[in-house]
Amino acid sequence: MPIWIEAGLWGLLAGAALVVGAAVAWSVRVPRIVVAGVMAFGAGVLISALAFDLMDEAEHTGGLTATAGGFLVGAVLYVAANAVLARRGARHRKRAGDEQPSEEEQAGSGTAIAVGALLDGVPESVVLGLSLLGGGGVGVPVLAAIFISNLPEGLSSSAGMKRSGRSARYVFGVWSGIAVASGVAGALGVLALQGAPGETVAAITALAAGAILAMVADTMIPEAFERAHLATGLIATLGFLTSFVVERAG
């Protein structure tokens, strides 16, 4: 199987976790404290994968300068795009409560939320695809981190969408579209960078990693802390440790 197709399938699988989370939120009323706990765990898992897989691999591949530069650019780009979307109604897109505006409260917020969700998901799929370029197969810790973090993201955000009056067609359309886009992003990342210099691959990997870390700090941790409060740090630590053990045991 061509490596770009494999990357696309892994990206699609990781994105499918968003649809699973949405289906749970739509059919079952999950307590927000449970959602917050899973969100905190997912945040810890992602941070560990960023530190011990993505950034470490990028630095070994292309050097510290390319890695540090890409990382900062990714964070800046994400924060800038997120700020624009926040003004259009997507600030609380991962919240499970009444924070998300309805279309009547803020026209265009539905589109902004969908674009924001896409902004959150694409960098993850790109780095998942790039993990295949080394020839050792998909990065299992990265895949596990993305899948685990996507479940509560889909669950929490979909619960908020439902409470703000969004239709099932909108909710599942958004997450299904993002799952497909995740697969496409993974495939395109490999197609564009296969055979590229190590510095370029490192910079793009680190750029995506910077965007992911900014996303965790801007959207996942605030939702987790709002409900889990003092337990958030411990739960996130458990997620970090779990991902670290998976990476080292593998």
mmCIF file of C-alpha atoms in Angstrom:
data_model
loop_
_atom_site.group_PDB
_atom_site.id
_atom_site.type_symbol
_atom_site.label_atom_id
_atom_site.label_comp_id
_atom_site.label_asym_id
_atom_site.label_seq_id
_atom_site.Cartn_x
_atom_site.Cartn_y
_atom_site.Cartn_z
ATOM 1 C CA MET A 1 0.000 0.000 0.000
ATOM 2 C CA PRO A 2 1.406 3.463 -0.878
ATOM 3 C CA ILE A 3 2.505 5.349 2.193
ATOM 4 C CA TRP A 4 0.256 8.332 1.430
ATOM 5 C CA ILE A 5 -2.839 6.115 1.380
ATOM 6 C CA GLU A 6 -1.777 4.561 4.667
ATOM 7 C CA ALA A 7 -1.334 8.038 6.136
ATOM 8 C CA GLY A 8 -4.792 9.008 4.936
ATOM 9 C CA LEU A 9 -6.381 5.936 6.517
ATOM 10 C CA TRP A 10 -4.675 6.539 9.854
ATOM 11 C CA GLY A 11 -5.786 10.174 9.762
ATOM 12 C CA LEU A 12 -9.341 9.068 8.998
ATOM 13 C CA LEU A 13 -9.249 6.613 11.911
ATOM 14 C CA ALA A 14 -8.060 9.288 14.328
ATOM 15 C CA GLY A 15 -10.697 11.715 13.056
ATOM 16 C CA ALA A 16 -13.397 9.076 13.424
ATOM 17 C CA ALA A 17 -12.983 9.354 17.204
ATOM 18 C CA LEU A 18 -14.654 12.767 16.913
ATOM 19 C CA VAL A 19 -17.713 11.151 15.322
ATOM 20 C CA VAL A 20 -17.812 8.495 18.053
ATOM 21 C CA GLY A 21 -17.683 11.186 20.724
ATOM 22 C CA ALA A 22 -20.460 13.106 18.978
ATOM 23 C CA ALA A 23 -22.637 9.995 18.800
ATOM 24 C CA VAL A 24 -22.232 9.408 22.532
ATOM 25 C CA ALA A 25 -23.062 13.033 23.334
ATOM 26 C CA TRP A 26 -26.131 12.995 21.106
ATOM 27 C CA SER A 27 -27.603 9.779 22.509
ATOM 28 C CA VAL A 28 -26.526 9.883 26.180
ATOM 29 C CA ARG A 29 -26.361 12.769 28.635
ATOM 30 C CA VAL A 30 -22.831 12.441 29.950
ATOM 31 C CA PRO A 31 -22.123 14.441 33.148
ATOM 32 C CA ARG A 32 -19.891 17.407 32.386
ATOM 33 C CA ILE A 33 -17.480 16.447 35.146
ATOM 34 C CA VAL A 34 -16.893 13.125 33.364
ATOM 35 C CA VAL A 35 -16.315 14.936 30.071
ATOM 36 C CA ALA A 36 -13.933 17.322 31.840
ATOM 37 C CA GLY A 37 -11.992 14.441 33.345
ATOM 38 C CA VAL A 38 -11.566 12.710 30.003
ATOM 39 C CA MET A 39 -10.609 16.061 28.440
ATOM 40 C CA ALA A 40 -7.913 16.577 31.085
ATOM 41 C CA PHE A 41 -6.593 13.055 30.496
ATOM 42 C CA GLY A 42 -6.512 13.661 26.742
ATOM 43 C CA ALA A 43 -4.649 16.937 27.240
ATOM 44 C CA GLY A 44 -1.978 15.172 29.284
ATOM 45 C CA VAL A 45 -1.651 12.440 26.658
ATOM 46 C CA LEU A 46 -1.210 14.992 23.874
ATOM 47 C CA ILE A 47 1.391 17.012 25.778
ATOM 48 C CA SER A 48 3.433 13.867 26.416
ATOM 49 C CA ALA A 49 3.256 12.836 22.754
ATOM 50 C CA LEU A 50 4.339 16.319 21.698
ATOM 51 C CA ALA A 51 7.351 16.302 24.004
ATOM 52 C CA PHE A 52 8.624 12.748 23.653
ATOM 53 C CA ASP A 53 7.624 11.925 20.079
ATOM 54 C CA LEU A 54 6.986 14.872 17.805
ATOM 55 C CA MET A 55 9.458 17.468 19.068
ATOM 56 C CA ASP A 56 12.142 14.929 19.875
ATOM 57 C CA GLU A 57 11.856 13.313 16.454
ATOM 58 C CA ALA A 58 11.778 16.691 14.703
ATOM 59 C CA GLU A 59 14.940 17.838 16.473
ATOM 60 C CA HIS A 60 16.766 14.628 15.589
ATOM 61 C CA THR A 61 15.605 14.879 11.968
ATOM 62 C CA GLY A 62 16.245 18.511 11.177
ATOM 63 C CA GLY A 63 18.065 20.136 14.061
ATOM 64 C CA LEU A 64 17.141 22.513 16.846
ATOM 65 C CA THR A 65 16.833 25.692 14.776
ATOM 66 C CA ALA A 66 14.281 24.333 12.296
ATOM 67 C CA THR A 67 12.357 22.635 15.095
ATOM 68 C CA ALA A 68 12.209 25.662 17.390
ATOM 69 C CA GLY A 69 11.309 27.979 14.522
ATOM 70 C CA GLY A 70 8.536 25.741 13.242
ATOM 71 C CA PHE A 71 7.154 25.252 16.734
ATOM 72 C CA LEU A 72 6.852 28.983 17.401
ATOM 73 C CA VAL A 73 5.343 29.689 13.987
ATOM 74 C CA GLY A 74 2.740 26.970 14.498
ATOM 75 C CA ALA A 75 1.698 28.360 17.864
ATOM 76 C CA VAL A 76 1.484 31.928 16.535
ATOM 77 C CA LEU A 77 -0.556 30.900 13.497
ATOM 78 C CA TYR A 78 -2.972 28.873 15.601
ATOM 79 C CA VAL A 79 -3.474 31.625 18.182
ATOM 80 C CA ALA A 80 -4.025 34.234 15.453
ATOM 81 C CA ALA A 81 -6.558 32.081 13.598
ATOM 82 C CA ASN A 82 -8.269 31.125 16.842
ATOM 83 C CA ALA A 83 -8.596 34.789 17.830
ATOM 84 C CA VAL A 84 -10.335 35.579 14.539
ATOM 85 C CA LEU A 85 -12.719 32.636 14.919
ATOM 86 C CA ALA A 86 -13.418 33.491 18.569
ATOM 87 C CA ARG A 87 -14.787 36.885 17.519
ATOM 88 C CA ARG A 88 -17.161 35.087 15.159
ATOM 89 C CA GLY A 89 -18.634 32.763 17.767
ATOM 90 C CA ALA A 90 -16.202 29.831 17.985
ATOM 91 C CA ARG A 91 -14.515 30.721 21.277
ATOM 92 C CA HIS A 92 -16.339 28.035 23.262
ATOM 93 C CA ARG A 93 -16.544 25.362 20.555
ATOM 94 C CA LYS A 94 -15.300 22.630 22.902
ATOM 95 C CA ARG A 95 -17.599 23.561 25.788
ATOM 96 C CA ALA A 96 -20.366 21.151 26.750
ATOM 97 C CA GLY A 97 -22.638 23.710 28.423
ATOM 98 C CA ASP A 98 -24.557 26.786 27.317
ATOM 99 C CA GLU A 99 -21.495 28.819 26.299
ATOM 100 C CA GLN A 100 -21.774 28.159 22.558
ATOM 101 C CA PRO A 101 -23.968 30.763 20.832
ATOM 102 C CA SER A 102 -26.880 29.716 18.664
ATOM 103 C CA GLU A 103 -27.203 30.973 15.113
ATOM 104 C CA GLU A 104 -29.910 33.358 16.294
ATOM 105 C CA GLU A 105 -27.625 34.787 18.978
ATOM 106 C CA GLN A 106 -24.688 35.244 16.601
ATOM 107 C CA ALA A 107 -25.139 34.849 12.865
ATOM 108 C CA GLY A 108 -22.366 32.840 11.261
ATOM 109 C CA SER A 109 -21.332 31.165 14.511
ATOM 110 C CA GLY A 110 -22.149 27.734 13.075
ATOM 111 C CA THR A 111 -19.645 28.196 10.279
ATOM 112 C CA ALA A 112 -17.054 29.615 12.675
ATOM 113 C CA ILE A 113 -17.425 26.619 15.011
ATOM 114 C CA ALA A 114 -17.036 24.205 12.099
ATOM 115 C CA VAL A 115 -13.921 26.005 10.827
ATOM 116 C CA GLY A 116 -12.534 26.114 14.363
ATOM 117 C CA ALA A 117 -13.027 22.392 14.769
ATOM 118 C CA LEU A 118 -11.216 21.875 11.467
ATOM 119 C CA LEU A 119 -8.397 24.124 12.686
ATOM 120 C CA ASP A 120 -8.070 21.930 15.777
ATOM 121 C CA GLY A 121 -8.040 18.640 13.884
ATOM 122 C CA VAL A 122 -5.866 19.127 10.804
ATOM 123 C CA PRO A 123 -2.452 19.635 12.514
ATOM 124 C CA GLU A 124 -2.915 16.360 14.397
ATOM 125 C CA SER A 125 -3.497 14.444 11.177
ATOM 126 C CA VAL A 126 -0.520 16.047 9.460
ATOM 127 C CA VAL A 127 1.899 14.926 12.174
ATOM 128 C CA LEU A 128 0.310 11.491 12.224
ATOM 129 C CA GLY A 129 1.018 11.141 8.516
ATOM 130 C CA LEU A 130 4.547 12.495 8.862
ATOM 131 C CA SER A 131 5.310 9.859 11.502
ATOM 132 C CA LEU A 132 5.232 7.329 8.649
ATOM 133 C CA LEU A 133 8.039 8.996 6.711
ATOM 134 C CA GLY A 134 10.732 7.368 8.845
ATOM 135 C CA GLY A 135 9.738 3.976 7.474
ATOM 136 C CA GLY A 136 8.946 2.444 10.853
ATOM 137 C CA GLY A 137 5.167 2.524 10.570
ATOM 138 C CA VAL A 138 2.718 4.862 12.226
ATOM 139 C CA GLY A 139 3.762 6.400 15.552
ATOM 140 C CA VAL A 140 1.598 4.428 17.976
ATOM 141 C CA PRO A 141 1.939 6.899 20.899
ATOM 142 C CA VAL A 142 0.952 9.776 18.606
ATOM 143 C CA LEU A 143 -1.994 7.836 17.181
ATOM 144 C CA ALA A 144 -3.164 6.856 20.665
ATOM 145 C CA ALA A 145 -2.788 10.432 21.902
ATOM 146 C CA ILE A 146 -4.807 11.891 19.044
ATOM 147 C CA PHE A 147 -7.531 9.249 19.255
ATOM 148 C CA ILE A 148 -7.863 9.564 23.041
ATOM 149 C CA SER A 149 -8.002 13.356 22.891
ATOM 150 C CA ASN A 150 -10.478 13.410 19.997
ATOM 151 C CA LEU A 151 -13.096 11.395 21.889
ATOM 152 C CA PRO A 152 -13.742 13.998 24.605
ATOM 153 C CA GLU A 153 -13.366 16.819 22.075
ATOM 154 C CA GLY A 154 -16.181 15.397 19.961
ATOM 155 C CA LEU A 155 -18.241 14.562 23.035
ATOM 156 C CA SER A 156 -17.909 17.920 24.753
ATOM 157 C CA SER A 157 -18.288 20.086 21.673
ATOM 158 C CA SER A 158 -21.285 18.101 20.395
ATOM 159 C CA ALA A 159 -23.019 18.374 23.760
ATOM 160 C CA GLY A 160 -22.582 22.143 23.549
ATOM 161 C CA MET A 161 -23.825 22.197 19.951
ATOM 162 C CA LYS A 162 -26.935 20.259 20.939
ATOM 163 C CA ARG A 163 -27.666 22.597 23.870
ATOM 164 C CA SER A 164 -27.366 25.628 21.585
ATOM 165 C CA GLY A 165 -29.964 24.195 19.213
ATOM 166 C CA ARG A 166 -27.770 22.796 16.440
ATOM 167 C CA SER A 167 -29.358 19.981 14.439
ATOM 168 C CA ALA A 168 -28.100 16.415 14.248
ATOM 169 C CA ARG A 169 -27.411 17.027 10.554
ATOM 170 C CA TYR A 170 -25.130 19.926 11.439
ATOM 171 C CA VAL A 171 -23.333 18.124 14.282
ATOM 172 C CA PHE A 172 -22.623 14.887 12.451
ATOM 173 C CA GLY A 173 -21.960 16.740 9.214
ATOM 174 C CA VAL A 174 -19.251 18.781 10.936
ATOM 175 C CA TRP A 175 -17.513 15.835 12.568
ATOM 176 C CA SER A 176 -17.825 13.510 9.574
ATOM 177 C CA GLY A 177 -16.403 16.242 7.362
ATOM 178 C CA ILE A 178 -13.506 16.796 9.754
ATOM 179 C CA ALA A 179 -12.805 13.057 9.912
ATOM 180 C CA VAL A 180 -12.546 12.989 6.111
ATOM 181 C CA ALA A 181 -10.462 16.188 6.121
ATOM 182 C CA SER A 182 -8.156 14.568 8.671
ATOM 183 C CA GLY A 183 -7.555 11.672 6.327
ATOM 184 C CA VAL A 184 -6.924 14.020 3.408
ATOM 185 C CA ALA A 185 -4.544 16.138 5.509
ATOM 186 C CA GLY A 186 -2.546 13.079 6.521
ATOM 187 C CA ALA A 187 -2.262 11.912 2.916
ATOM 188 C CA LEU A 188 -1.368 15.347 1.539
ATOM 189 C CA GLY A 189 1.257 15.844 4.234
ATOM 190 C CA VAL A 190 3.058 12.700 3.142
ATOM 191 C CA LEU A 191 2.685 13.453 -0.575
ATOM 192 C CA ALA A 192 4.073 16.960 -0.132
ATOM 193 C CA LEU A 193 6.991 16.052 2.116
ATOM 194 C CA GLN A 194 8.054 12.588 1.003
ATOM 195 C CA GLY A 195 11.693 12.959 -0.005
ATOM 196 C CA ALA A 196 11.914 16.492 1.389
ATOM 197 C CA PRO A 197 15.043 17.622 3.304
ATOM 198 C CA GLY A 198 15.138 16.731 6.997
ATOM 199 C CA GLU A 199 15.009 20.379 8.001
ATOM 200 C CA THR A 200 11.759 20.891 6.098
ATOM 201 C CA VAL A 201 10.095 17.820 7.601
ATOM 202 C CA ALA A 202 11.263 18.874 11.057
ATOM 203 C CA ALA A 203 9.939 22.404 10.637
ATOM 204 C CA ILE A 204 6.502 21.223 9.454
ATOM 205 C CA THR A 205 6.276 18.603 12.192
ATOM 206 C CA ALA A 206 7.205 21.181 14.813
ATOM 207 C CA LEU A 207 4.793 23.729 13.286
ATOM 208 C CA ALA A 208 1.933 21.274 13.699
ATOM 209 C CA ALA A 209 3.147 20.429 17.219
ATOM 210 C CA GLY A 210 3.139 24.118 18.179
ATOM 211 C CA ALA A 211 -0.410 24.486 16.893
ATOM 212 C CA ILE A 212 -1.513 21.412 18.856
ATOM 213 C CA LEU A 213 0.018 22.670 22.113
ATOM 214 C CA ALA A 214 -1.637 26.062 21.641
ATOM 215 C CA MET A 215 -4.948 24.270 21.027
ATOM 216 C CA VAL A 216 -4.562 22.230 24.217
ATOM 217 C CA ALA A 217 -3.902 25.370 26.275
ATOM 218 C CA ASP A 218 -6.599 27.485 24.616
ATOM 219 C CA THR A 219 -9.486 25.033 24.374
ATOM 220 C CA MET A 220 -9.007 21.685 26.137
ATOM 221 C CA ILE A 221 -7.549 22.689 29.501
ATOM 222 C CA PRO A 222 -10.054 25.531 30.150
ATOM 223 C CA GLU A 223 -12.996 23.169 29.579
ATOM 224 C CA ALA A 224 -11.400 20.501 31.780
ATOM 225 C CA PHE A 225 -10.583 22.919 34.615
ATOM 226 C CA GLU A 226 -14.039 24.507 34.621
ATOM 227 C CA ARG A 227 -15.617 21.283 35.873
ATOM 228 C CA ALA A 228 -12.817 19.087 37.241
ATOM 229 C CA HIS A 229 -11.139 21.988 39.096
ATOM 230 C CA LEU A 230 -8.363 20.759 41.391
ATOM 231 C CA ALA A 231 -8.481 17.237 39.975
ATOM 232 C CA THR A 232 -7.535 18.524 36.510
ATOM 233 C CA GLY A 233 -3.803 18.579 37.215
ATOM 234 C CA LEU A 234 -3.749 15.046 38.576
ATOM 235 C CA ILE A 235 -5.840 13.636 35.731
ATOM 236 C CA ALA A 236 -3.692 15.389 33.133
ATOM 237 C CA THR A 237 -0.601 13.998 34.858
ATOM 238 C CA LEU A 238 -2.034 10.481 34.582
ATOM 239 C CA GLY A 239 -2.646 11.049 30.880
ATOM 240 C CA PHE A 240 0.921 12.289 30.424
ATOM 241 C CA LEU A 241 2.311 9.275 32.288
ATOM 242 C CA THR A 242 0.160 6.842 30.310
ATOM 243 C CA SER A 243 1.413 8.205 27.000
ATOM 244 C CA PHE A 244 5.007 8.208 28.260
ATOM 245 C CA VAL A 245 4.764 4.559 29.332
ATOM 246 C CA VAL A 246 3.240 3.567 25.959
ATOM 247 C CA GLU A 247 6.053 5.368 24.129
ATOM 248 C CA ARG A 248 8.855 3.822 26.194
ATOM 249 C CA ALA A 249 7.307 0.347 26.365
ATOM 250 C CA GLY A 250 6.964 0.332 22.581
#
